Amino acid sequence: MPRHRRRILAALLTVGALITGTAASSPATADPPRRTVDTFVQREGTTLTLQGEPFRFAGTNLYWLGLDENVGGTDHPTYFRIDDALKTARIMNATVVRSHTLGTSLGCAPCIQPGPGEFNNDAFAPIDYAIARARAYGLRLIVPLTDQWDYYHGGYPTMAKWLGLKDPEDFYTDPRAKAAYKEYSRQVLNHRNPYTGLRYKDDPTVMSWELGNELNGMTRDWVDEMGAYLGKLAPRQLISAGRQQGVDTAALTSPEVDIVDVHYYPSSALTMAADAARVTSRGKVYLAGEHGSDSLTAADALTLADTPNVTGVLSWSLFGHADDHGYVQHDDGFTLHYPGDTAAMRTDVLANAALANMIGGQRRLPALPVTPPLITSITKQSGINEIAWRGTAGAHTYRVQRSVRGAHGPWTTLTTTPVGDNDTPWLDPTTPQTQTSYRVSALDRAGRTLATSAPLGAGPSQDAEVDTLQNWARMSAHSDSLQRAPDGDGVRIAPRPRATAHAAWKVERPEAFTARFATRADSALPTTEVTQDGTAWKQVKPVRTTTGGTTTLRIEPSHDTAGVRLVWAAASHPAPLTGLTLVRKAASVATAAPGAFRQNPGDGATGVPVGEPLTWTASENAAHYALVLSTSADLSDPVTDVTGLRTTRYHPPVNLRPNTTYHLRVTAVNGAGSRRAENAPTSFTTGALTVDDFEGYPDGAALSAAYSRNPGGGPVALSLDSQHADGEGHALRAAHDPGTPGYSGIVRTLPTAQDWGGARNLRLWARPDGTEGRSLTVQFVAAGIYWEKEVPLTGTDNRTVNVPLADFTNPPWATKGPLDLTHITQLSFYFNGQPGTTWIDSITATD
């Protein structure tokens, strides 16, 4: 194996080991004797140092930490989402995070500066928390103070509009605009964080203030003036600046700028290295402040780690778990979730984590606390329980367990194959018709338990819902005097001292309402009230229990109750609400078995494509479907036997074998019973898997773009040929000259990975031109490993070339490994011997 490949593999294995362990056992678990968090990152020429040691880093962008547009409109992110994302960044070995909205926040009601001359102190609450959490986790921050773009969080065009500037670029020269930018920056930098007691300008957590994000119109005079202003205001923090693309000349030449920030879409290690050389040649620190997370490879990571001029590299961009279940979604094409939604994203996560590990080393950082999963609902779907849970930073998968004897177990594991964050809400296909409790455990990459949720239960005709209290979304009304504060892994909600307040919830089909409070001897609990019409409220007496410092109030409203609320009277020490559970009569019950339906393919179907999903029509009132597929008529020894399917289509995890007869049975299930498809079981026979038939290319240029020439070999000219084909459509025509290298090659990276798992042979149609001494090497990449087989190709007759897949071997120069046909990413042909022409058509993976 070439040396650089060994290093890449070693780096990825190291990263795999690092992020296999629990979040609390990160590579370093204690602060050094001199607290790193109290030490500023410093610049020494073209490098950064921390406590006298070189400081290089990789990390990510969490642009939304102060203001988010991804969940329910523009609003402050919840404490959970902030904490979860920062932990996830750390788990991916980040030491630095860049975040626009920790500094850029103009022109909206929840912004720091909603309007000209107006500042909103409440907008600092999530920023204070994010900076404090970053400090606790040993992360450093880069914070832009404005933006080129007038996004939801505003930017310099916002200020330009306030000032009536006809050209937004006048922002850089207009004295009023300069004064407005300085005043805004002063307000931000001088804000005192209640969690740390430090003004932002005095907190080493903020490594650098960036003049703005992607400021394309900066003038040298503006950079000098604003850099000097910020440098005087915060002399121990660094100043960075950059533009959308390329190295900004004003930032490069200004003596007031420490770090030159350059952005890359797509990511390009070679371009980064060249830009870094240019930046450091002018005595500045180089930063790749954004790069497309989907285009960094392990080889790129190695190149960047080996380039000392590259001080920092930050991916765009990371999103954590949502408050209720799953992940926060974003649609710009560069979203990262840990450990990854797809195989491609999982590869991206590993590459970015490898870069952070290699470039930053295993720096001693504080231990990470683990937040347990939180079950947020149990909801009946036609009588079957659906369980949703809030995820855990660092979790790779989850285990779901059930108890029918209460919250203390014993527990039965339901997920024989662990499930991921994208599998929640998860359906319990064997829901018992009794009181049932569930708990969820977060597992690391090695399958070890990180943390386990508190149990949540529901009766055979009940739904249960937990209000996480992270936002006001589940409340129907609340007083403005209520304040939210972080409380461990959750939050607490209470009115300001000596203020009255209420919080109300709609409760359709109510059965139980349970509220938990943090209490002490002098705490004032709220009263509980119910309403039938949403207008008139009546006080009711709850069942009260106290354990330690937690008091629980529980009521069982009548069937006609439409709402429940908590009412705090004015008190010096109002008891804060820390948890709330609503139990309702289930909305989706089953009184009869599912309705009739039919399955596909139909009985006796032939030529069924091996990669196509199996489908069926919808069954009325079905909660889920079970599917059995076998090569035996009695459905014994099934190829797949799966239950809990939520849709009317299923794609087997591996391709079916070509030219093979299968037997299929689909069953609809709900809480009252089950029903087989009317025509079940059916029998069908598959055809071959078409790898490429050359019918989808409009012209030779498109063909050449798909099958690129290997530059190490001789020239190859490709075209589509309809005269020499397998009888239908077009064939690939290759005019090749192996020349001095002795071969000519064409390489196709498949647009999506193919699954040849059920095939035994690779078959293709070929026609040589009669040149003697010629051969064809067929090569493919399976699960990252190269495989090839050389076959003779002489004469002029059309022929079918059949190559057993078991005959393929690893080339001498390639990594050795097992043949995994389930993930084929590349197909290549190499023409050996004398110059000539070869035609290829109808490539199939078959039995």
XYZ file of N, CA, C and O in Angstrom, residues 560-731:
688
model
N -64.834 16.289 29.567
C -65.195 17.497 28.835
C -64.225 18.650 29.075
O -64.476 19.784 28.662
N -63.097 18.369 29.730
C -62.087 19.412 29.954
C -61.400 19.748 28.624
O -60.964 18.859 27.892
N -61.296 21.039 28.331
C -60.662 21.474 27.080
C -59.275 22.046 27.305
O -58.500 22.188 26.355
N -58.954 22.388 28.547
C -57.653 22.967 28.816
C -57.304 22.908 30.283
O -58.177 22.830 31.150
N -55.996 22.932 30.543
C -55.479 22.946 31.914
C -54.451 24.065 31.994
O -53.715 24.313 31.036
N -54.408 24.750 33.150
C -53.365 25.766 33.281
C -52.838 25.808 34.707
O -53.491 25.388 35.660
N -51.623 26.328 34.798
C -50.964 26.590 36.072
C -50.980 28.091 36.289
O -50.685 28.861 35.371
N -51.297 28.500 37.516
C -51.391 29.930 37.833
C -50.496 30.217 39.031
O -50.728 29.685 40.124
N -49.468 31.046 38.811
C -48.572 31.457 39.894
C -49.061 32.796 40.479
O -49.248 33.764 39.739
N -49.237 32.827 41.757
C -49.489 34.098 42.430
C -48.156 34.803 42.653
O -47.092 34.188 42.595
N -48.218 36.104 42.911
C -46.990 36.857 43.159
C -46.297 36.302 44.400
O -46.919 36.138 45.456
N -45.013 35.978 44.272
C -44.270 35.381 45.387
C -42.802 35.700 45.233
O -42.295 35.947 44.137
N -42.099 35.679 46.358
C -40.652 35.940 46.321
C -39.893 34.787 45.683
O -38.889 34.986 44.993
N -40.382 33.554 45.909
C -39.697 32.382 45.383
C -40.702 31.450 44.699
O -41.079 30.416 45.252
N -41.146 31.816 43.494
C -42.097 30.945 42.789
C -41.420 29.634 42.396
O -40.284 29.618 41.927
N -42.106 28.517 42.599
C -41.545 27.212 42.251
C -41.476 27.074 40.741
O -42.490 27.223 40.054
N -40.294 26.788 40.187
C -40.178 26.682 38.726
C -40.676 25.335 38.213
O -40.415 24.288 38.805
N -41.392 25.387 37.105
C -41.851 24.185 36.415
C -40.664 23.553 35.689
O -39.962 24.225 34.925
N -40.419 22.255 35.900
C -39.275 21.571 35.273
C -39.687 20.425 34.370
O -38.850 19.888 33.641
N -40.937 20.016 34.403
C -41.372 18.930 33.539
C -42.881 18.852 33.488
O -43.572 19.238 34.447
N -43.407 18.350 32.353
C -44.849 18.269 32.222
C -45.213 17.115 31.292
O -44.626 16.959 30.215
N -46.173 16.292 31.725
C -46.641 15.161 30.933
C -48.152 15.219 30.821
O -48.857 15.434 31.817
N -48.640 15.042 29.588
C -50.075 14.986 29.328
C -50.426 13.575 28.865
O -49.749 13.025 27.989
N -51.460 13.008 29.459
C -51.968 11.713 29.005
C -53.371 11.937 28.471
O -54.218 12.548 29.146
N -53.624 11.438 27.230
C -54.915 11.617 26.580
C -55.495 10.264 26.190
O -54.764 9.286 26.044
N -56.784 10.263 25.972
C -57.398 9.102 25.349
C -56.897 9.041 23.913
O -56.863 10.050 23.215
N -56.464 7.867 23.462
C -55.839 7.733 22.145
C -56.784 8.184 21.040
O -57.980 7.881 21.055
N -56.229 8.903 20.078
C -57.023 9.390 18.953
C -57.158 8.337 17.857
O -58.110 8.368 17.077
N -56.188 7.407 17.768
C -56.181 6.424 16.681
C -56.259 5.022 17.275
O -55.238 4.453 17.678
N -57.455 4.504 17.348
C -57.662 3.165 17.905
C -58.127 2.229 16.792
O -58.490 2.666 15.698
N -58.105 0.949 17.079
C -58.531 -0.042 16.095
C -59.643 -0.889 16.694
O -59.470 -1.489 17.757
N -60.785 -0.949 16.017
C -61.907 -1.785 16.465
C -62.079 -3.011 15.584
O -62.861 -3.903 15.909
N -61.387 -3.052 14.454
C -61.459 -4.195 13.540
C -60.115 -4.351 12.863
O -59.291 -3.426 12.826
N -59.867 -5.525 12.314
C -58.607 -5.806 11.611
C -58.482 -4.902 10.382
O -59.477 -4.343 9.897
N -57.286 -4.740 9.847
C -57.087 -3.872 8.674
C -57.917 -4.323 7.472
O -58.329 -5.489 7.371
N -58.122 -3.386 6.524
C -58.915 -3.663 5.336
C -58.144 -4.437 4.281
O -56.930 -4.635 4.362
N -58.873 -4.872 3.251
C -58.288 -5.679 2.178
C -57.303 -4.849 1.345
O -57.472 -3.639 1.174
N -56.292 -5.526 0.802
C -55.304 -4.877 -0.062
C -54.632 -5.946 -0.913
O -54.796 -7.142 -0.680
N -53.827 -5.502 -1.890
C -53.140 -6.428 -2.791
C -51.660 -6.065 -2.853
O -51.274 -4.909 -2.681
N -50.824 -7.065 -3.127
C -49.375 -6.870 -3.169
C -48.842 -7.040 -4.584
O -49.479 -7.654 -5.441
N -47.659 -6.463 -4.817
C -46.959 -6.538 -6.099
C -45.517 -6.975 -5.854
O -44.972 -6.682 -4.787
N -44.843 -7.644 -6.831
C -45.313 -7.992 -8.174
C -46.433 -9.032 -8.131
O -46.556 -9.786 -7.173
N -47.210 -9.058 -9.205
C -48.291 -10.015 -9.293
C -47.783 -11.435 -9.444
O -46.627 -11.671 -9.829
N -48.645 -12.380 -9.140
C -48.263 -13.784 -9.202
C -47.877 -14.159 -10.629
O -48.579 -13.859 -11.588
N -46.688 -14.788 -10.757
C -46.210 -15.227 -12.058
C -45.440 -14.184 -12.836
O -45.013 -14.448 -13.977
N -45.212 -12.986 -12.266
C -44.475 -11.939 -12.976
C -43.043 -12.389 -13.263
O -42.417 -13.073 -12.461
N -42.526 -12.020 -14.422
C -41.148 -12.358 -14.812
C -40.392 -11.092 -15.181
O -40.985 -10.044 -15.445
N -39.068 -11.218 -15.195
C -38.233 -10.079 -15.563
C -38.306 -8.931 -14.579
O -38.051 -7.777 -14.935
N -38.652 -9.206 -13.338
C -38.775 -8.162 -12.324
C -37.394 -7.580 -12.023
O -36.457 -8.323 -11.699
N -37.213 -6.283 -12.138
C -35.881 -5.691 -11.878
C -35.412 -5.976 -10.454
O -36.182 -5.830 -9.496
N -34.158 -6.368 -10.320
C -33.655 -6.771 -9.009
C -33.509 -5.593 -8.056
O -33.479 -5.775 -6.839
N -33.405 -4.379 -8.574
C -33.223 -3.224 -7.706
C -34.506 -2.487 -7.380
O -34.478 -1.492 -6.662
N -35.650 -2.948 -7.902
C -36.918 -2.258 -7.683
C -37.498 -2.605 -6.315
O -37.352 -3.739 -5.838
N -38.210 -1.662 -5.674
C -38.851 -1.986 -4.391
C -40.064 -2.881 -4.591
O -40.669 -2.913 -5.662
N -40.430 -3.600 -3.547
C -41.665 -4.362 -3.502
C -42.768 -3.418 -3.032
O -42.551 -2.595 -2.141
N -43.954 -3.518 -3.602
C -45.023 -2.562 -3.288
C -46.329 -3.290 -3.014
O -46.485 -4.472 -3.332
N -47.280 -2.537 -2.433
C -48.627 -3.054 -2.200
C -49.582 -1.884 -2.057
O -49.145 -0.743 -1.835
N -50.857 -2.135 -2.211
C -51.846 -1.077 -2.027
C -52.076 -0.858 -0.534
O -51.736 -1.704 0.294
N -52.634 0.290 -0.188
C -52.846 0.618 1.215
C -53.994 -0.204 1.791
O -55.004 -0.443 1.124
N -53.816 -0.607 3.037
C -54.852 -1.313 3.771
C -55.487 -0.342 4.762
O -54.781 0.281 5.565
N -56.809 -0.206 4.717
C -57.503 0.746 5.582
C -57.276 0.401 7.056
O -57.395 -0.749 7.471
N -56.903 1.439 7.823
C -56.721 1.332 9.266
C -55.539 0.440 9.652
O -55.468 -0.057 10.776
N -54.609 0.242 8.736
C -53.395 -0.515 9.080
C -52.437 0.389 9.839
O -52.233 1.554 9.469
N -51.832 -0.128 10.899
C -50.799 0.610 11.620
C -49.438 0.381 10.991
O -48.603 1.279 10.941
N -49.200 -0.842 10.515
C -47.932 -1.162 9.866
C -48.103 -2.451 9.079
O -49.182 -3.082 9.091
N -47.035 -2.810 8.375
C -47.056 -4.005 7.540
C -45.875 -4.905 7.890
O -44.795 -4.422 8.271
N -46.087 -6.210 7.739
C -45.027 -7.200 7.880
C -44.803 -7.845 6.519
O -45.759 -8.068 5.764
N -43.548 -8.145 6.196
C -43.219 -8.682 4.878
C -42.268 -9.855 5.024
O -41.276 -9.778 5.765
N -42.581 -10.961 4.319
C -41.699 -12.132 4.272
C -41.401 -12.428 2.817
O -42.323 -12.497 1.984
N -40.117 -12.606 2.501
C -39.679 -12.918 1.145
C -38.731 -14.103 1.203
O -37.789 -14.108 2.006
N -38.968 -15.095 0.366
C -38.180 -16.319 0.427
C -38.059 -16.925 -0.964
O -38.903 -16.678 -1.849
N -37.036 -17.739 -1.168
C -36.924 -18.525 -2.405
C -37.669 -19.849 -2.284
O -37.723 -20.609 -3.245
N -38.236 -20.132 -1.113
C -38.995 -21.360 -0.884
C -40.482 -21.048 -0.907
O -40.929 -20.039 -0.353
N -41.265 -21.937 -1.510
C -42.697 -21.709 -1.646
C -43.392 -21.656 -0.293
O -44.420 -20.984 -0.138
N -42.839 -22.363 0.710
C -43.447 -22.338 2.045
C -42.927 -21.192 2.905
O -43.217 -21.117 4.102
N -42.166 -20.280 2.282
C -41.611 -19.085 2.936
C -40.635 -19.421 4.064
O -40.334 -18.579 4.926
N -40.096 -20.629 4.068
C -39.074 -20.988 5.048
C -37.738 -20.370 4.651
O -37.514 -20.012 3.493
N -36.835 -20.263 5.628
C -35.510 -19.691 5.397
C -35.607 -18.398 4.591
O -35.045 -18.274 3.506
N -36.337 -17.384 5.107
C -36.604 -16.179 4.306
C -35.348 -15.363 4.007
O -34.415 -15.306 4.797
N -35.376 -14.726 2.841
C -34.333 -13.763 2.479
C -34.474 -12.527 3.355
O -33.493 -11.948 3.820
N -35.704 -12.123 3.597
C -35.976 -11.014 4.508
C -37.307 -11.260 5.195
O -38.250 -11.762 4.590
N -37.341 -10.956 6.471
C -38.542 -11.102 7.293
C -38.590 -9.870 8.184
O -37.867 -9.766 9.172
N -39.414 -8.895 7.822
C -39.367 -7.595 8.472
C -40.779 -7.170 8.862
O -41.755 -7.513 8.184
N -40.879 -6.466 9.949
C -42.162 -5.950 10.398
C -42.014 -4.481 10.761
O -40.913 -3.934 10.775
N -43.123 -3.818 11.031
C -43.072 -2.399 11.392
C -42.923 -1.471 10.206
O -42.542 -0.315 10.372
N -43.229 -1.940 8.985
C -43.106 -1.081 7.800
C -44.246 -0.076 7.784
O -45.419 -0.435 7.946
N -43.905 1.195 7.548
C -44.899 2.261 7.687
C -45.478 2.715 6.353
O -46.452 3.454 6.323
N -44.833 2.350 5.236
C -45.287 2.787 3.927
C -45.694 1.567 3.099
O -45.572 0.427 3.550
N -46.154 1.801 1.879
C -46.604 0.707 1.018
C -45.546 0.322 -0.009
O -45.862 -0.076 -1.122
N -44.288 0.441 0.387
C -43.189 0.001 -0.469
C -42.011 -0.371 0.417
O -41.817 0.194 1.494
N -41.233 -1.319 -0.050
C -40.085 -1.779 0.734
C -38.974 -2.164 -0.220
O -39.183 -2.917 -1.173
N -37.788 -1.615 0.041
C -36.608 -1.928 -0.751
C -35.739 -2.871 0.078
O -35.221 -2.469 1.113
N -35.601 -4.153 -0.333
C -34.761 -5.071 0.443
C -33.364 -4.502 0.647
O -32.858 -3.741 -0.193
N -32.713 -4.831 1.772
C -31.398 -4.250 2.075
C -30.317 -4.640 1.079
O -29.310 -3.953 0.971
N -30.481 -5.762 0.349
C -29.563 -6.122 -0.730
C -30.394 -6.443 -1.959
O -31.572 -6.825 -1.865
N -29.778 -6.288 -3.129
C -30.501 -6.629 -4.349
C -30.889 -8.096 -4.345
O -30.154 -8.956 -3.833
N -32.031 -8.387 -4.952
C -32.410 -9.778 -5.154
C -31.506 -10.403 -6.207
O -30.914 -9.708 -7.034
N -31.384 -11.722 -6.159
C -30.565 -12.401 -7.158
C -31.228 -12.320 -8.532
O -32.443 -12.499 -8.643
N -30.440 -12.085 -9.553
C -31.014 -12.095 -10.907
C -31.500 -13.489 -11.284
O -30.996 -14.504 -10.802
N -32.520 -13.533 -12.144
C -33.028 -14.784 -12.720
C -33.377 -15.809 -11.639
O -33.046 -16.992 -11.741
N -34.035 -15.328 -10.581
C -34.381 -16.190 -9.450
C -35.858 -16.024 -9.117
O -36.406 -14.927 -9.194
N -36.516 -17.131 -8.747
C -37.928 -17.093 -8.359
C -38.043 -16.866 -6.858
O -37.391 -17.550 -6.062
N -38.878 -15.884 -6.494
C -39.106 -15.537 -5.090
C -40.586 -15.670 -4.755
O -41.464 -15.597 -5.639
N -40.849 -15.825 -3.455
C -42.206 -15.919 -2.941
C -42.387 -14.837 -1.880
O -41.555 -14.686 -0.980
N -43.501 -14.093 -1.974
C -43.704 -12.886 -1.172
C -45.042 -12.943 -0.445
O -46.070 -13.338 -1.015
N -45.023 -12.508 0.835
C -46.266 -12.341 1.593
C -46.189 -11.045 2.390
O -45.252 -10.826 3.153
N -47.199 -10.187 2.214
C -47.308 -8.939 2.969
C -48.544 -9.028 3.850
O -49.615 -9.453 3.396
N -48.397 -8.616 5.128
C -49.495 -8.664 6.086
C -49.699 -7.286 6.697
O -48.728 -6.645 7.120
N -50.935 -6.814 6.726
C -51.273 -5.553 7.395
C -51.651 -5.842 8.848
O -52.326 -6.834 9.137
N -51.198 -4.949 9.772
C -51.390 -5.186 11.195
C -51.914 -3.911 11.863
O -51.493 -2.801 11.518
N -52.843 -4.071 12.825
C -53.201 -2.979 13.718
C -53.478 -3.550 15.102
O -53.244 -4.742 15.352
N -53.980 -2.714 16.011
C -54.163 -3.164 17.373
C -55.261 -4.193 17.547
O -55.346 -4.843 18.595
N -56.125 -4.366 16.532
C -57.224 -5.326 16.647
C -56.949 -6.632 15.926
O -57.711 -7.588 16.081
N -55.914 -6.697 15.118
C -55.626 -7.937 14.402
C -54.774 -7.696 13.176
O -54.093 -6.665 13.055
N -54.803 -8.655 12.238
C -53.974 -8.566 11.038
C -54.727 -9.144 9.851
O -55.715 -9.868 10.000
N -54.262 -8.808 8.640
C -54.858 -9.328 7.407
C -53.771 -9.458 6.343
O -52.999 -8.514 6.117
N -53.706 -10.638 5.702
C -52.776 -10.833 4.594
C -53.312 -10.175 3.329
O -54.534 -10.013 3.164
N -52.390 -9.836 2.433
C -52.805 -9.350 1.121
C -53.671 -10.405 0.444
O -53.439 -11.612 0.591
N -54.670 -9.958 -0.303
C -55.630 -10.880 -0.898
C -54.979 -11.914 -1.812
O -55.434 -13.052 -1.907
N -53.922 -11.534 -2.490
C -53.286 -12.451 -3.434
C -52.022 -13.086 -2.875
O -51.208 -13.635 -3.617
N -51.821 -12.995 -1.540
C -50.586 -13.519 -0.940
C -50.724 -15.025 -0.664
O -51.814 -15.502 -0.312
N -49.601 -15.765 -0.778
C -48.313 -15.283 -1.286
C -48.292 -15.284 -2.813
O -49.043 -16.023 -3.437
N -47.439 -14.435 -3.379
C -47.238 -14.416 -4.820
C -45.829 -14.896 -5.145
O -44.925 -14.818 -4.304
N -45.657 -15.383 -6.361
C -44.345 -15.824 -6.846
C -43.966 -14.985 -8.057
O -44.821 -14.707 -8.910
N -42.725 -14.575 -8.124
C -42.245 -13.797 -9.266
C -40.789 -14.151 -9.547
O -40.090 -14.677 -8.682
N -40.339 -13.869 -10.744
C -38.972 -14.186 -11.159
C -38.265 -12.915 -11.579
O -38.830 -12.096 -12.336
N -37.054 -12.731 -11.084
C -36.281 -11.517 -11.371
C -35.576 -11.618 -12.721
O -35.370 -12.696 -13.268
N -35.189 -10.453 -13.221
C -34.324 -10.382 -14.388
C -32.910 -10.054 -13.953
O -32.508 -10.342 -12.820
N -32.139 -9.444 -14.832
C -30.758 -9.066 -14.519
C -30.713 -7.614 -14.063
O -31.608 -6.816 -14.360
N -29.625 -7.251 -13.334
C -29.390 -5.867 -12.922
C -28.611 -5.164 -14.024
O -27.489 -5.556 -14.352
N -29.212 -4.144 -14.623
C -28.532 -3.388 -15.669
C -27.573 -2.398 -15.029
O -27.991 -1.485 -14.316
N -26.288 -2.592 -15.293
C -25.269 -1.676 -14.789
C -25.190 -0.461 -15.699
O -25.157 0.678 -15.247
N -25.171 -0.694 -17.036
C -25.205 0.393 -18.015
C -25.551 -0.201 -19.368
O -24.949 -1.192 -19.802
N -26.557 0.377 -20.030
C -26.908 -0.064 -21.390
C -26.665 1.034 -22.418
O -27.006 0.874 -23.594
N -26.115 2.166 -21.984
C -25.688 3.270 -22.843
C -26.846 3.921 -23.605
O -26.646 4.556 -24.625
N -28.055 3.778 -23.058
C -29.208 4.399 -23.706
C -29.559 5.744 -23.083
O -30.414 6.449 -23.595
N -28.921 6.095 -21.959
C -29.286 7.329 -21.273
C -28.410 8.524 -21.599
O -28.551 9.575 -20.980
N -27.503 8.374 -22.572
C -26.586 9.474 -22.918
C -27.072 10.154 -24.193
O -27.224 9.500 -25.232
N -27.318 11.456 -24.159
C -27.844 12.132 -25.351
C -26.841 12.209 -26.497
O -27.237 12.265 -27.662
N -25.547 12.229 -26.170
C -24.546 12.335 -27.219
C -23.201 11.851 -26.690
O -23.061 11.474 -25.516
N -22.196 11.881 -27.562
C -20.872 11.423 -27.193
C -20.229 12.263 -26.105
O -19.445 11.748 -25.299
N -20.563 13.551 -26.073
C -19.986 14.411 -25.037
C -20.461 13.982 -23.657
O -19.678 13.938 -22.700
N -21.751 13.651 -23.551
C -22.264 13.178 -22.269
C -21.642 11.845 -21.888
O -21.338 11.595 -20.719
N -21.417 10.984 -22.872
C -20.760 9.700 -22.606
C -19.334 9.915 -22.107
O -18.891 9.293 -21.135
N -18.607 10.825 -22.751
C -17.225 11.108 -22.349
C -17.157 11.751 -20.976
O -16.183 11.569 -20.244
N -18.198 12.516 -20.627
C -18.218 13.117 -19.296
C -18.442 12.049 -18.224
O -17.905 12.144 -17.122
N -19.235 11.029 -18.574
C -19.505 9.961 -17.605
C -18.329 9.012 -17.479
O -17.964 8.593 -16.377
N -17.738 8.644 -18.603
C -16.581 7.737 -18.611
C -15.331 8.566 -18.923
O -14.963 8.757 -20.080
N -14.694 9.067 -17.883
C -13.530 9.927 -18.093
C -12.292 9.085 -18.346
O -12.150 7.959 -17.846
N -11.375 9.629 -19.110
C -10.143 8.923 -19.441
C -9.188 8.921 -18.255
O -9.047 9.931 -17.565
N -8.566 7.786 -17.987
C -7.483 7.728 -17.005
C -6.272 8.430 -17.607
O -5.705 7.954 -18.605
N -5.837 9.551 -17.033
C -4.752 10.325 -17.663
C -3.409 9.611 -17.650
O -2.487 10.020 -18.349
N -3.291 8.545 -16.872
C -2.029 7.815 -16.848
C -1.820 6.925 -18.047
O -0.693 6.481 -18.316
N -2.871 6.631 -18.797
C -2.765 5.756 -19.962
C -2.788 6.526 -21.255
O -2.771 7.754 -21.292
N -2.862 5.773 -22.353
C -2.914 6.391 -23.667
C -4.264 7.021 -23.942
O -5.209 6.864 -23.165
N -4.368 7.724 -25.080
C -5.613 8.424 -25.401
C -6.750 7.447 -25.721
O -6.542 6.357 -26.238
N -7.972 7.899 -25.398
C -9.197 7.157 -25.705
C -10.222 8.165 -26.216
O -10.438 9.193 -25.582
N -10.829 7.855 -27.363
C -11.902 8.692 -27.898
C -13.195 7.901 -27.826
O -13.290 6.796 -28.377
N -14.207 8.457 -27.144
C -15.472 7.762 -26.952
C -16.563 8.369 -27.819
O -16.595 9.585 -28.045
N -17.465 7.514 -28.260
C -18.639 7.971 -29.002
C -19.741 6.935 -28.841
O -19.498 5.804 -28.412
N -20.969 7.349 -29.189
C -22.100 6.423 -29.214
C -22.247 5.866 -30.617
O -22.154 6.609 -31.607
N -22.488 4.562 -30.727
C -22.558 3.901 -32.030
C -23.830 3.062 -32.070
O -24.029 2.187 -31.224
N -24.704 3.338 -33.052
C -25.946 2.583 -33.178
C -25.825 1.441 -34.176
O -26.718 0.591 -34.259
N -24.735 1.394 -34.984
C -24.564 0.320 -35.968
C -23.988 -0.934 -35.327
O -24.347 -2.058 -35.687
N -23.058 -0.751 -34.413
C -22.459 -1.882 -33.727
C -22.956 -1.866 -32.283
O -22.387 -1.204 -31.437
N -24.014 -2.586 -32.040
C -24.596 -2.668 -30.710
C -25.151 -4.069 -30.534
O -25.014 -4.922 -31.414
N -25.782 -4.297 -29.411
C -26.295 -5.652 -29.147
C -27.654 -5.888 -29.782
O -28.333 -6.850 -29.456
N -28.034 -5.004 -30.700
C -29.299 -5.160 -31.391
C -30.303 -4.087 -31.054
O -31.282 -3.919 -31.766
N -30.073 -3.334 -29.993
C -30.992 -2.274 -29.598
C -30.220 -1.023 -29.220
O -29.216 -1.091 -28.521
N -30.650 0.126 -29.700
C -30.093 1.399 -29.263
C -28.628 1.588 -29.600
O -28.185 1.314 -30.713
N -27.876 2.048 -28.606
C -26.494 2.445 -28.802
C -25.547 1.552 -28.027
O -25.909 0.930 -27.033
N -24.292 1.550 -28.493
C -23.190 0.942 -27.763
C -22.122 2.002 -27.533
O -22.090 3.046 -28.201
